[in-house]
Amino acid sequence: MNSNGYEIDGRSKTFVKLLDTSAKKFAIPYGVQIIGKNAFLACSSLKSVVIPTSVTSIEEDAFNGCSSLKSVVIPFSVTSIKDSAFSGCSSLIEIKVVENNPEYCSVGGVLFHRRQRKLIAYPARRNEREYIVPSGVTCIADDAFCECSSLKSLVIPASVKFIGKRMFVDCSSLTAIKVAENNPEYCTVDGVLFHRKQKKLIAYPAGRKEKEYVIFSGVTSIEDNAFSYCSSLESLVIPTSVTNIGETAFTDCPSLTEIKVAKNNSEYCTVDGVLFHKKQRGLITYPAGRNEEEYIIPSGVISIGGYAFWKCSFLKSVVIPSGITSIGCSAFRGCSSLKSVVIPSGVTNIGDTAFSCCFSLESIFIPASVTNIGVFAFIGCSSLVLHTPKGSYAEHYARENEIKLPSDSMYKSETFLNICLEIMQSMDEGDWGIKAIHPNLSNVGFFLYEFRRYLCMLARADGSFEPEEVDYINHFFDDVTLSDFEEPSDLTDDSYMYLIPEPFRTTVAQAWGLSKPFMVECYIRLYEMAGLEIISCDGEITKREIKMMTGYVRRLKEYAEEHYPGILIQDLAIDSDDFNTIAYHRNFCQSTYIPERNEYSASHVVHENVDDVFYLEEEGDRESRLKDNIDELYSLIGLDTVKASVSSLVNLIKVRELRAKKGIKQPPLSLHLVFSGNPGTGKTSVARILAKIYKELGVLSKGHLVEVDRSGLVAGYVGQTSLKTQEKIEEALGGVLFIDEAYTLAKDGGQDYGQEAIDTLLKAMEDYRSDLIVIVAGYADLMEKFLDSNPGLRSRFNTFIRFNDYTEDELYQIFASLCQRHDFSYDDACKEYLKRLFAAVYAKRNSKGFANGRTVRNYFEKVITQQANRLASGVNMDDSALMQFNLTDLKKAVQDLFGRKRE
């Protein structure tokens, strides 16, 4: 720490942070070599900064949030500037680079990397309406045009091969992106940017004014931030072809009210305009423009995705069902009206910044099941009181992060008791309820009498009453005596369950007459909450206590639903059989859900079509599809060794799954594979089938195949290969990444970027080991050298499958199969010729040009061409002629394919 208001790491010579965020001018001390990540974060007053010639590196987000910074000079010493280093500098007009800097330069104030031909940063405050990216630029960095509010049109040349993330975020005036027609990677349709080969929607210009946009069929992916800051868009239509949608695809779309998905889309669906992932049963996006104050997440959803409710400013309450297990990063970030949230038992993870900037959030319950809460999960929630069981992970998190916890003496049931007393008092004042029948009696007194009986009954449910239980009841009544515990002794647990206290009867009748269901719900919540507290306060819960408490509360709910038409009490508590969920230690603390007092709460609405949206596949369906996939494998000609190896893999995975279900420990298993063999031996076909088999076995979530070779992974400049490789990895997530001729990644000598691709792959195989399979393929001897080229490769690829060359008989079978599949036939003379031909081909299989099954397919296509040439010159064009090959067709096709005649 420095007395001048900044922090420097002396060892790494890194400028860590400017502590004086009100500074307007600042000179970084000489000797600093690195300007660290977020070094000037939120220094919104900073107008000028001097970077000394000792600085060599500027990290990502270094100047993030410097909204007053207008100009920056990069000295010759700087050789590394990370992408997004100047993101959030909304007043930046120009970035200057001294002329003798070997790595960077500026053209008109725009920052470029010389050797990488990369556009790093376009100053956000430049006021030109159109910008033409210079020809020769091959890469546009992350955040390059972020917050460029004046820019209306951008022209991208044919040379650009890579465009980074968040490139057009908050470009509020941008209406059109134009791409040169001969650009091989990118294109635009009506000003919307797409990736040609990958069929991705990259960016929809935020300044467009149309209210509905229909994504055309064929697009398979919607990228992160694709529609960010599109302030006019109200409705979006997603076609069947889309199988991937980025988490941040629809952030900051304040007018978006509904998302529509084609009914036959296999991955996604919508319920009332809210976007869900079918198979993963996740809530993806709740449109920020919806104006409802309460939303009930449908039953069956198991995860809330990152950014799912981002800046949904109308929402005051979100009801989370019991099946949810995870809440993604920034899931509720910026929900400024959200007041109270109950996180059900079963949730284990709350992501980074999940509830940050929820300024109105007053209460949140986090169960003991939560074992991870991300950084800044509740930052900006100044009024928040966090409720959680004593000693839980969430309690420790709250204390470490200075989040308020309720007083140790405060029981959750007190909230409901006070509301119920208010209700009873109002009934007394209006001469309602019991007072209308017996003027000398009080609703308040009658209610307290029955409530005390209920607590005493539960206190002695296990045959005795403990000091902690007496203390608990005295917290409410102060005058509890032994007779109070003995009074309900004539009531067995079975009989007491069916007794409905008179105050509850009158409350239900009164609530129905006044159309105020919250009166009934609060009454039930009190009995539910207090029951849980008293049976757990002595640190020991018995099944008999559980049975009596839950049975009694269930009877109250049933009575309410019988006598208040249309009311539906939301289930927050446990079922009588679910013993373990409340078997906590002393001072058990349960969720607090307070119903709306003035109107019928939206929590009484049930989605009727939930079962049509989310589905759990039956085990029989999986087995049927698995059998179909294995049958497809066995229908391939030849490949006996391959089929046996795959069968062994399937059996191994099935047994491991069975062991896991029974809780038996098992050693780790790598399912990444090496396919070795000559070209045309069916490696890609088998990989595609294997991907589907892995999906049905539960190893993969999608089961698709992404096929690449060296050119699809390796770029020509430092740093680009890892990006290119990562892009393919992300495309393959949930499926198989099949790398053909993988040995070409490990070339010898020179400056080759194949090793960068290998390093990226190895890291991804570790990071995504639960949902990514990598198969490397190539010639057997070259694959051995490839695996020896890196110590980490052989340890990750321990399953080898050898693809032998097809025999002469198998080559003939392949040809015959192609004919049968495409309605072609031939006579016995042709059959004899074909067998002699494939015997000769097999005998010379080591010669140049032999490609096994691929050679057969090529020959088949030549035969079709020769038949067409023959028929086109004749008059006999009946069905039999169109379907028949003759000997001449076969012989001419040989000459056409091999360049000489073979007999």
CSV table of C-alpha atoms in Angstrom, one decimal, residues 411 417 448 451-460 465-481 484-485 530 534 537:
chain,number,residue,atom,x,y,z
A,411,TYR,CA,-37.6,-17.3,15.4
A,417,LEU,CA,-47.5,-14.9,14.3
A,448,LEU,CA,-53.6,-18.0,21.1
A,451,PHE,CA,-51.8,-22.2,19.0
A,452,ARG,CA,-50.4,-23.0,22.5
A,453,ARG,CA,-52.2,-26.4,22.5
A,454,TYR,CA,-50.6,-27.1,19.1
A,455,LEU,CA,-47.1,-26.4,20.4
A,456,CYS,CA,-47.6,-28.4,23.6
A,457,MET,CA,-48.9,-31.3,21.6
A,458,LEU,CA,-45.8,-31.4,19.5
A,459,ALA,CA,-43.5,-30.9,22.4
A,460,ARG,CA,-44.7,-34.1,24.1
A,465,PHE,CA,-40.8,-32.6,26.8
A,466,GLU,CA,-37.3,-31.2,27.0
A,467,PRO,CA,-36.1,-27.9,28.6
A,468,GLU,CA,-35.5,-26.4,25.1
A,469,GLU,CA,-39.1,-27.0,24.1
A,470,VAL,CA,-40.3,-25.3,27.3
A,471,ASP,CA,-38.0,-22.3,26.5
A,472,TYR,CA,-39.4,-22.2,23.0
A,473,ILE,CA,-43.0,-22.0,24.1
A,474,ASN,CA,-42.2,-19.5,26.8
A,475,HIS,CA,-40.7,-17.3,24.2
A,476,PHE,CA,-44.3,-16.7,23.0
A,477,PHE,CA,-46.4,-17.2,26.1
A,478,ASP,CA,-44.3,-16.8,29.3
A,479,ASP,CA,-46.8,-18.6,31.5
A,480,VAL,CA,-46.6,-22.2,30.3
A,481,THR,CA,-47.1,-24.8,33.0
A,484,ASP,CA,-50.4,-27.2,29.4
A,485,PHE,CA,-48.3,-30.2,28.3
A,530,ALA,CA,-43.5,-23.1,14.4
A,534,ILE,CA,-40.3,-26.8,18.1
A,537,CYS,CA,-35.1,-27.1,18.9
